Amino acid sequence: MKVYLLSLGAGLLVGIVYSLLGVRSPAPPVVALIGLLGILIGEQVIPLAKRWADSHELARFARNECRDHVLGRLPDNQKGDA
């Protein structure tokens, strides 16, 4: 909760400075919030992909189901079969 209050305080301080200097914020509020949402989502993509890629279920799926689907049933590697 402390981080949120500090962030809000920093934003208020920047807003006050902008007002005192008579300048407008660099981006309209909605555009800035959508950009921040994109940043938050983007920060989660890589860890989520790593967690998903490291799972045993994904390895089993790729080893069994994807291989058979892409390559067809492969012959067994048993000696003696001709």
mmCIF file of N, CA, C and O in Angstrom:
data_model
loop_
_atom_site.group_PDB
_atom_site.id
_atom_site.type_symbol
_atom_site.label_atom_id
_atom_site.label_comp_id
_atom_site.label_asym_id
_atom_site.label_seq_id
_atom_site.Cartn_x
_atom_site.Cartn_y
_atom_site.Cartn_z
ATOM 1 N N MET A 1 0.823 -1.195 0.000
ATOM 2 C CA MET A 1 0.000 0.000 0.000
ATOM 3 C C MET A 1 0.866 1.258 0.000
ATOM 4 O O MET A 1 0.513 2.253 -0.606
ATOM 5 N N LYS A 2 2.008 1.164 0.673
ATOM 6 C CA LYS A 2 2.907 2.311 0.770
ATOM 7 C C LYS A 2 3.414 2.725 -0.607
ATOM 8 O O LYS A 2 3.517 3.919 -0.904
ATOM 9 N N VAL A 3 3.705 1.753 -1.469
ATOM 10 C CA VAL A 3 4.203 2.047 -2.813
ATOM 11 C C VAL A 3 3.153 2.825 -3.605
ATOM 12 O O VAL A 3 3.475 3.775 -4.323
ATOM 13 N N TYR A 4 1.887 2.437 -3.461
ATOM 14 C CA TYR A 4 0.813 3.126 -4.183
ATOM 15 C C TYR A 4 0.676 4.573 -3.717
ATOM 16 O O TYR A 4 0.471 5.481 -4.521
ATOM 17 N N LEU A 5 0.777 4.765 -2.422
ATOM 18 C CA LEU A 5 0.674 6.127 -1.899
ATOM 19 C C LEU A 5 1.860 6.975 -2.343
ATOM 20 O O LEU A 5 1.692 8.156 -2.678
ATOM 21 N N LEU A 6 3.050 6.393 -2.356
ATOM 22 C CA LEU A 6 4.216 7.126 -2.842
ATOM 23 C C LEU A 6 4.075 7.470 -4.322
ATOM 24 O O LEU A 6 4.410 8.577 -4.750
ATOM 25 N N SER A 7 3.572 6.541 -5.100
ATOM 26 C CA SER A 7 3.357 6.783 -6.523
ATOM 27 C C SER A 7 2.332 7.888 -6.742
ATOM 28 O O SER A 7 2.519 8.789 -7.570
ATOM 29 N N LEU A 8 1.245 7.837 -6.001
ATOM 30 C CA LEU A 8 0.223 8.877 -6.090
ATOM 31 C C LEU A 8 0.800 10.225 -5.681
ATOM 32 O O LEU A 8 0.577 11.249 -6.343
ATOM 33 N N GLY A 9 1.577 10.238 -4.614
ATOM 34 C CA GLY A 9 2.207 11.475 -4.154
ATOM 35 C C GLY A 9 3.161 12.048 -5.185
ATOM 36 O O GLY A 9 3.176 13.263 -5.427
ATOM 37 N N ALA A 10 3.945 11.184 -5.812
ATOM 38 C CA ALA A 10 4.867 11.646 -6.849
ATOM 39 C C ALA A 10 4.093 12.222 -8.030
ATOM 40 O O ALA A 10 4.465 13.265 -8.587
ATOM 41 N N GLY A 11 3.009 11.570 -8.406
ATOM 42 C CA GLY A 11 2.188 12.078 -9.497
ATOM 43 C C GLY A 11 1.571 13.422 -9.171
ATOM 44 O O GLY A 11 1.524 14.326 -10.008
ATOM 45 N N LEU A 12 1.077 13.555 -7.942
ATOM 46 C CA LEU A 12 0.515 14.843 -7.521
ATOM 47 C C LEU A 12 1.577 15.934 -7.536
ATOM 48 O O LEU A 12 1.318 17.063 -7.975
ATOM 49 N N LEU A 13 2.763 15.604 -7.075
ATOM 50 C CA LEU A 13 3.850 16.581 -7.061
ATOM 51 C C LEU A 13 4.204 17.028 -8.472
ATOM 52 O O LEU A 13 4.356 18.231 -8.739
ATOM 53 N N VAL A 14 4.300 16.093 -9.384
ATOM 54 C CA VAL A 14 4.604 16.440 -10.784
ATOM 55 C C VAL A 14 3.477 17.288 -11.361
ATOM 56 O O VAL A 14 3.720 18.270 -12.081
ATOM 57 N N GLY A 15 2.237 16.939 -11.055
ATOM 58 C CA GLY A 15 1.099 17.735 -11.527
ATOM 59 C C GLY A 15 1.137 19.160 -11.010
ATOM 60 O O GLY A 15 0.847 20.115 -11.744
ATOM 61 N N ILE A 16 1.500 19.323 -9.753
ATOM 62 C CA ILE A 16 1.602 20.671 -9.174
ATOM 63 C C ILE A 16 2.717 21.458 -9.856
ATOM 64 O O ILE A 16 2.546 22.635 -10.197
ATOM 65 N N VAL A 17 3.857 20.823 -10.088
ATOM 66 C CA VAL A 17 4.974 21.493 -10.768
ATOM 67 C C VAL A 17 4.558 21.897 -12.179
ATOM 68 O O VAL A 17 4.832 23.014 -12.616
ATOM 69 N N TYR A 18 3.892 20.993 -12.895
ATOM 70 C CA TYR A 18 3.403 21.331 -14.243
ATOM 71 C C TYR A 18 2.469 22.538 -14.191
ATOM 72 O O TYR A 18 2.543 23.433 -15.025
ATOM 73 N N SER A 19 1.581 22.566 -13.205
ATOM 74 C CA SER A 19 0.635 23.662 -13.085
ATOM 75 C C SER A 19 1.346 24.981 -12.785
ATOM 76 O O SER A 19 1.019 26.016 -13.355
ATOM 77 N N LEU A 20 2.325 24.924 -11.897
ATOM 78 C CA LEU A 20 3.073 26.139 -11.561
ATOM 79 C C LEU A 20 3.878 26.658 -12.748
ATOM 80 O O LEU A 20 4.033 27.867 -12.924
ATOM 81 N N LEU A 21 4.386 25.738 -13.582
ATOM 82 C CA LEU A 21 5.164 26.149 -14.751
ATOM 83 C C LEU A 21 4.275 26.513 -15.941
ATOM 84 O O LEU A 21 4.749 27.064 -16.923
ATOM 85 N N GLY A 22 3.005 26.167 -15.849
ATOM 86 C CA GLY A 22 2.072 26.493 -16.922
ATOM 87 C C GLY A 22 2.224 25.597 -18.136
ATOM 88 O O GLY A 22 1.948 26.027 -19.252
ATOM 89 N N VAL A 23 2.667 24.364 -17.934
ATOM 90 C CA VAL A 23 2.790 23.421 -19.054
ATOM 91 C C VAL A 23 1.749 22.323 -18.894
ATOM 92 O O VAL A 23 1.243 22.072 -17.803
ATOM 93 N N ARG A 24 1.449 21.695 -20.016
ATOM 94 C CA ARG A 24 0.498 20.578 -19.980
ATOM 95 C C ARG A 24 1.267 19.270 -19.821
ATOM 96 O O ARG A 24 2.445 19.179 -20.146
ATOM 97 N N SER A 25 0.574 18.264 -19.359
ATOM 98 C CA SER A 25 1.221 16.958 -19.221
ATOM 99 C C SER A 25 1.582 16.435 -20.607
ATOM 100 O O SER A 25 0.934 16.776 -21.599
ATOM 101 N N PRO A 26 2.631 15.604 -20.707
ATOM 102 C CA PRO A 26 3.105 15.160 -22.014
ATOM 103 C C PRO A 26 2.127 14.273 -22.771
ATOM 104 O O PRO A 26 2.224 14.145 -23.972
ATOM 105 N N ALA A 27 1.189 13.673 -22.114
ATOM 106 C CA ALA A 27 0.232 12.800 -22.797
ATOM 107 C C ALA A 27 -1.139 12.985 -22.161
ATOM 108 O O ALA A 27 -1.238 13.233 -20.958
ATOM 109 N N PRO A 28 -2.188 12.889 -22.953
ATOM 110 C CA PRO A 28 -3.524 12.929 -22.343
ATOM 111 C C PRO A 28 -3.666 11.801 -21.332
ATOM 112 O O PRO A 28 -3.090 10.724 -21.504
ATOM 113 N N PRO A 29 -4.398 11.996 -20.275
ATOM 114 C CA PRO A 29 -4.493 10.994 -19.208
ATOM 115 C C PRO A 29 -4.905 9.608 -19.690
ATOM 116 O O PRO A 29 -4.339 8.613 -19.248
ATOM 117 N N VAL A 30 -5.870 9.513 -20.596
ATOM 118 C CA VAL A 30 -6.318 8.204 -21.044
ATOM 119 C C VAL A 30 -5.209 7.497 -21.812
ATOM 120 O O VAL A 30 -4.951 6.306 -21.618
ATOM 121 N N VAL A 31 -4.503 8.238 -22.664
ATOM 122 C CA VAL A 31 -3.407 7.645 -23.431
ATOM 123 C C VAL A 31 -2.309 7.167 -22.488
ATOM 124 O O VAL A 31 -1.756 6.075 -22.654
ATOM 125 N N ALA A 32 -2.008 7.960 -21.481
ATOM 126 C CA ALA A 32 -0.977 7.575 -20.519
ATOM 127 C C ALA A 32 -1.380 6.322 -19.747
ATOM 128 O O ALA A 32 -0.566 5.422 -19.541
ATOM 129 N N LEU A 33 -2.639 6.236 -19.344
ATOM 130 C CA LEU A 33 -3.089 5.064 -18.596
ATOM 131 C C LEU A 33 -3.089 3.808 -19.457
ATOM 132 O O LEU A 33 -2.719 2.725 -18.992
ATOM 133 N N ILE A 34 -3.458 3.938 -20.719
ATOM 134 C CA ILE A 34 -3.418 2.786 -21.619
ATOM 135 C C ILE A 34 -1.973 2.352 -21.837
ATOM 136 O O ILE A 34 -1.668 1.154 -21.861
ATOM 137 N N GLY A 35 -1.067 3.310 -21.955
ATOM 138 C CA GLY A 35 0.348 2.974 -22.081
ATOM 139 C C GLY A 35 0.871 2.260 -20.851
ATOM 140 O O GLY A 35 1.613 1.282 -20.949
ATOM 141 N N LEU A 36 0.473 2.718 -19.683
ATOM 142 C CA LEU A 36 0.884 2.052 -18.447
ATOM 143 C C LEU A 36 0.304 0.645 -18.365
ATOM 144 O O LEU A 36 0.979 -0.283 -17.900
ATOM 145 N N LEU A 37 -0.932 0.476 -18.812
ATOM 146 C CA LEU A 37 -1.519 -0.859 -18.836
ATOM 147 C C LEU A 37 -0.710 -1.778 -19.747
ATOM 148 O O LEU A 37 -0.435 -2.927 -19.403
ATOM 149 N N GLY A 38 -0.297 -1.256 -20.896
ATOM 150 C CA GLY A 38 0.540 -2.040 -21.803
ATOM 151 C C GLY A 38 1.859 -2.433 -21.166
ATOM 152 O O GLY A 38 2.333 -3.558 -21.334
ATOM 153 N N ILE A 39 2.448 -1.523 -20.430
ATOM 154 C CA ILE A 39 3.702 -1.827 -19.729
ATOM 155 C C ILE A 39 3.480 -2.930 -18.706
ATOM 156 O O ILE A 39 4.272 -3.884 -18.620
ATOM 157 N N LEU A 40 2.423 -2.835 -17.932
ATOM 158 C CA LEU A 40 2.145 -3.848 -16.911
ATOM 159 C C LEU A 40 1.913 -5.219 -17.540
ATOM 160 O O LEU A 40 2.405 -6.233 -17.034
ATOM 161 N N ILE A 41 1.169 -5.263 -18.622
ATOM 162 C CA ILE A 41 0.936 -6.541 -19.297
ATOM 163 C C ILE A 41 2.236 -7.061 -19.894
ATOM 164 O O ILE A 41 2.560 -8.242 -19.776
ATOM 165 N N GLY A 42 2.999 -6.179 -20.519
ATOM 166 C CA GLY A 42 4.266 -6.575 -21.125
ATOM 167 C C GLY A 42 5.256 -7.129 -20.119
ATOM 168 O O GLY A 42 6.025 -8.044 -20.430
ATOM 169 N N GLU A 43 5.258 -6.590 -18.910
ATOM 170 C CA GLU A 43 6.149 -7.099 -17.870
ATOM 171 C C GLU A 43 5.828 -8.529 -17.483
ATOM 172 O O GLU A 43 6.693 -9.251 -17.007
ATOM 173 N N GLN A 44 4.597 -8.949 -17.674
ATOM 174 C CA GLN A 44 4.188 -10.289 -17.261
ATOM 175 C C GLN A 44 4.322 -11.328 -18.366
ATOM 176 O O GLN A 44 4.263 -12.520 -18.089
ATOM 177 N N VAL A 45 4.526 -10.902 -19.606
ATOM 178 C CA VAL A 45 4.559 -11.845 -20.730
ATOM 179 C C VAL A 45 5.754 -12.792 -20.617
ATOM 180 O O VAL A 45 5.597 -14.009 -20.737
ATOM 181 N N ILE A 46 6.942 -12.274 -20.392
ATOM 182 C CA ILE A 46 8.153 -13.098 -20.360
ATOM 183 C C ILE A 46 8.128 -14.084 -19.193
ATOM 184 O O ILE A 46 8.352 -15.280 -19.399
ATOM 185 N N PRO A 47 7.864 -13.663 -17.951
ATOM 186 C CA PRO A 47 7.811 -14.652 -16.870
ATOM 187 C C PRO A 47 6.738 -15.717 -17.092
ATOM 188 O O PRO A 47 6.954 -16.894 -16.798
ATOM 189 N N LEU A 48 5.595 -15.308 -17.629
ATOM 190 C CA LEU A 48 4.543 -16.278 -17.898
ATOM 191 C C LEU A 48 4.974 -17.272 -18.967
ATOM 192 O O LEU A 48 4.776 -18.474 -18.827
ATOM 193 N N ALA A 49 5.611 -16.776 -20.016
ATOM 194 C CA ALA A 49 6.082 -17.664 -21.086
ATOM 195 C C ALA A 49 7.172 -18.612 -20.571
ATOM 196 O O ALA A 49 7.185 -19.795 -20.922
ATOM 197 N N LYS A 50 8.063 -18.123 -19.727
ATOM 198 C CA LYS A 50 9.112 -18.983 -19.166
ATOM 199 C C LYS A 50 8.507 -20.080 -18.288
ATOM 200 O O LYS A 50 8.901 -21.235 -18.373
ATOM 201 N N ARG A 51 7.558 -19.703 -17.456
ATOM 202 C CA ARG A 51 6.917 -20.682 -16.585
ATOM 203 C C ARG A 51 6.178 -21.727 -17.413
ATOM 204 O O ARG A 51 6.231 -22.908 -17.131
ATOM 205 N N TRP A 52 5.520 -21.282 -18.457
ATOM 206 C CA TRP A 52 4.762 -22.191 -19.316
ATOM 207 C C TRP A 52 5.722 -23.106 -20.072
ATOM 208 O O TRP A 52 5.490 -24.298 -20.188
ATOM 209 N N ALA A 53 6.842 -22.560 -20.558
ATOM 210 C CA ALA A 53 7.795 -23.352 -21.337
ATOM 211 C C ALA A 53 8.558 -24.345 -20.476
ATOM 212 O O ALA A 53 8.993 -25.387 -20.977
ATOM 213 N N ASP A 54 8.745 -24.057 -19.206
ATOM 214 C CA ASP A 54 9.505 -24.946 -18.335
ATOM 215 C C ASP A 54 8.666 -26.071 -17.740
ATOM 216 O O ASP A 54 9.182 -26.959 -17.091
ATOM 217 N N SER A 55 7.387 -26.050 -17.972
ATOM 218 C CA SER A 55 6.537 -27.050 -17.330
ATOM 219 C C SER A 55 6.728 -28.421 -17.961
ATOM 220 O O SER A 55 7.000 -28.552 -19.144
ATOM 221 N N HIS A 56 6.567 -29.445 -17.157
ATOM 222 C CA HIS A 56 6.696 -30.820 -17.637
ATOM 223 C C HIS A 56 5.550 -31.176 -18.580
ATOM 224 O O HIS A 56 5.708 -31.965 -19.490
ATOM 225 N N GLU A 57 4.397 -30.566 -18.346
ATOM 226 C CA GLU A 57 3.238 -30.839 -19.191
ATOM 227 C C GLU A 57 3.500 -30.398 -20.626
ATOM 228 O O GLU A 57 3.162 -31.103 -21.571
ATOM 229 N N LEU A 58 4.136 -29.245 -20.784
ATOM 230 C CA LEU A 58 4.453 -28.775 -22.131
ATOM 231 C C LEU A 58 5.441 -29.710 -22.808
ATOM 232 O O LEU A 58 5.305 -30.033 -23.987
ATOM 233 N N ALA A 59 6.432 -30.188 -22.063
ATOM 234 C CA ALA A 59 7.406 -31.123 -22.630
ATOM 235 C C ALA A 59 6.733 -32.418 -23.053
ATOM 236 O O ALA A 59 6.998 -32.957 -24.132
ATOM 237 N N ARG A 60 5.829 -32.931 -22.226
ATOM 238 C CA ARG A 60 5.111 -34.149 -22.574
ATOM 239 C C ARG A 60 4.249 -33.934 -23.809
ATOM 240 O O ARG A 60 4.219 -34.760 -24.717
ATOM 241 N N PHE A 61 3.576 -32.807 -23.859
ATOM 242 C CA PHE A 61 2.728 -32.488 -24.996
ATOM 243 C C PHE A 61 3.558 -32.417 -26.281
ATOM 244 O O PHE A 61 3.187 -32.999 -27.299
ATOM 245 N N ALA A 62 4.694 -31.724 -26.225
ATOM 246 C CA ALA A 62 5.541 -31.598 -27.417
ATOM 247 C C ALA A 62 6.127 -32.943 -27.810
ATOM 248 O O ALA A 62 6.211 -33.279 -28.995
ATOM 249 N N ARG A 63 6.532 -33.734 -26.827
ATOM 250 C CA ARG A 63 7.168 -35.017 -27.097
ATOM 251 C C ARG A 63 6.179 -36.023 -27.678
ATOM 252 O O ARG A 63 6.510 -36.781 -28.577
ATOM 253 N N ASN A 64 4.976 -36.038 -27.206
ATOM 254 C CA ASN A 64 4.011 -37.058 -27.617
ATOM 255 C C ASN A 64 3.037 -36.559 -28.675
ATOM 256 O O ASN A 64 3.035 -37.050 -29.793
ATOM 257 N N GLU A 65 2.226 -35.601 -28.331
ATOM 258 C CA GLU A 65 1.135 -35.202 -29.201
ATOM 259 C C GLU A 65 1.597 -34.370 -30.392
ATOM 260 O O GLU A 65 1.184 -34.631 -31.521
ATOM 261 N N CYS A 66 2.460 -33.394 -30.186
ATOM 262 C CA CYS A 66 2.906 -32.551 -31.297
ATOM 263 C C CYS A 66 3.750 -33.351 -32.276
ATOM 264 O O CYS A 66 3.596 -33.211 -33.490
ATOM 265 N N ARG A 67 4.637 -34.179 -31.764
ATOM 266 C CA ARG A 67 5.502 -34.967 -32.636
ATOM 267 C C ARG A 67 4.670 -35.882 -33.530
ATOM 268 O O ARG A 67 4.876 -35.945 -34.742
ATOM 269 N N ASP A 68 3.719 -36.570 -32.943
ATOM 270 C CA ASP A 68 2.881 -37.467 -33.725
ATOM 271 C C ASP A 68 2.025 -36.702 -34.724
ATOM 272 O O ASP A 68 1.787 -37.160 -35.831
ATOM 273 N N HIS A 69 1.568 -35.548 -34.339
ATOM 274 C CA HIS A 69 0.724 -34.768 -35.232
ATOM 275 C C HIS A 69 1.522 -34.225 -36.418
ATOM 276 O O HIS A 69 1.061 -34.254 -37.548
ATOM 277 N N VAL A 70 2.721 -33.730 -36.154
ATOM 278 C CA VAL A 70 3.532 -33.112 -37.207
ATOM 279 C C VAL A 70 4.235 -34.159 -38.055
ATOM 280 O O VAL A 70 4.251 -34.070 -39.284
ATOM 281 N N LEU A 71 4.806 -35.169 -37.434
ATOM 282 C CA LEU A 71 5.622 -36.137 -38.159
ATOM 283 C C LEU A 71 4.893 -37.435 -38.479
ATOM 284 O O LEU A 71 5.413 -38.262 -39.220
ATOM 285 N N GLY A 72 3.737 -37.640 -37.922
ATOM 286 C CA GLY A 72 3.060 -38.924 -38.073
ATOM 287 C C GLY A 72 3.650 -39.919 -37.094
ATOM 288 O O GLY A 72 4.585 -39.628 -36.344
ATOM 289 N N ARG A 73 3.120 -41.119 -37.074
ATOM 290 C CA ARG A 73 3.646 -42.136 -36.172
ATOM 291 C C ARG A 73 5.003 -42.570 -36.668
ATOM 292 O O ARG A 73 5.155 -42.992 -37.811
ATOM 293 N N LEU A 74 6.000 -42.468 -35.818
ATOM 294 C CA LEU A 74 7.352 -42.887 -36.173
ATOM 295 C C LEU A 74 7.509 -44.354 -35.876
ATOM 296 O O LEU A 74 6.961 -44.880 -34.913
ATOM 297 N N PRO A 75 8.285 -45.068 -36.713
ATOM 298 C CA PRO A 75 8.502 -46.488 -36.454
ATOM 299 C C PRO A 75 9.326 -46.665 -35.194
ATOM 300 O O PRO A 75 10.126 -45.817 -34.823
ATOM 301 N N ASP A 76 9.098 -47.760 -34.510
ATOM 302 C CA ASP A 76 9.879 -48.051 -33.303
ATOM 303 C C ASP A 76 11.317 -48.345 -33.707
ATOM 304 O O ASP A 76 11.589 -48.907 -34.755
ATOM 305 N N ASN A 77 12.228 -47.992 -32.870
ATOM 306 C CA ASN A 77 13.653 -48.227 -33.131
ATOM 307 C C ASN A 77 14.093 -49.547 -32.511
ATOM 308 O O ASN A 77 14.996 -49.606 -31.699
ATOM 309 N N GLN A 78 13.445 -50.612 -32.882
ATOM 310 C CA GLN A 78 13.806 -51.936 -32.371
ATOM 311 C C GLN A 78 14.582 -52.683 -33.444
ATOM 312 O O GLN A 78 14.185 -52.706 -34.597
ATOM 313 N N LYS A 79 15.697 -53.283 -33.038
ATOM 314 C CA LYS A 79 16.465 -54.095 -33.976
ATOM 315 C C LYS A 79 15.688 -55.383 -34.226
ATOM 316 O O LYS A 79 15.090 -55.936 -33.327
ATOM 317 N N GLY A 80 15.736 -55.856 -35.402
ATOM 318 C CA GLY A 80 15.041 -57.086 -35.716
ATOM 319 C C GLY A 80 13.795 -56.818 -36.554
ATOM 320 O O GLY A 80 13.300 -57.672 -37.227
ATOM 321 N N ASP A 81 13.252 -55.576 -36.455
ATOM 322 C CA ASP A 81 12.129 -55.238 -37.323
ATOM 323 C C ASP A 81 12.676 -54.786 -38.661
ATOM 324 O O ASP A 81 13.608 -54.007 -38.750
ATOM 325 N N ALA A 82 12.101 -55.296 -39.717
ATOM 326 C CA ALA A 82 12.583 -54.896 -41.031
ATOM 327 C C ALA A 82 11.495 -54.238 -41.820
ATOM 328 O O ALA A 82 10.365 -54.437 -41.686
#
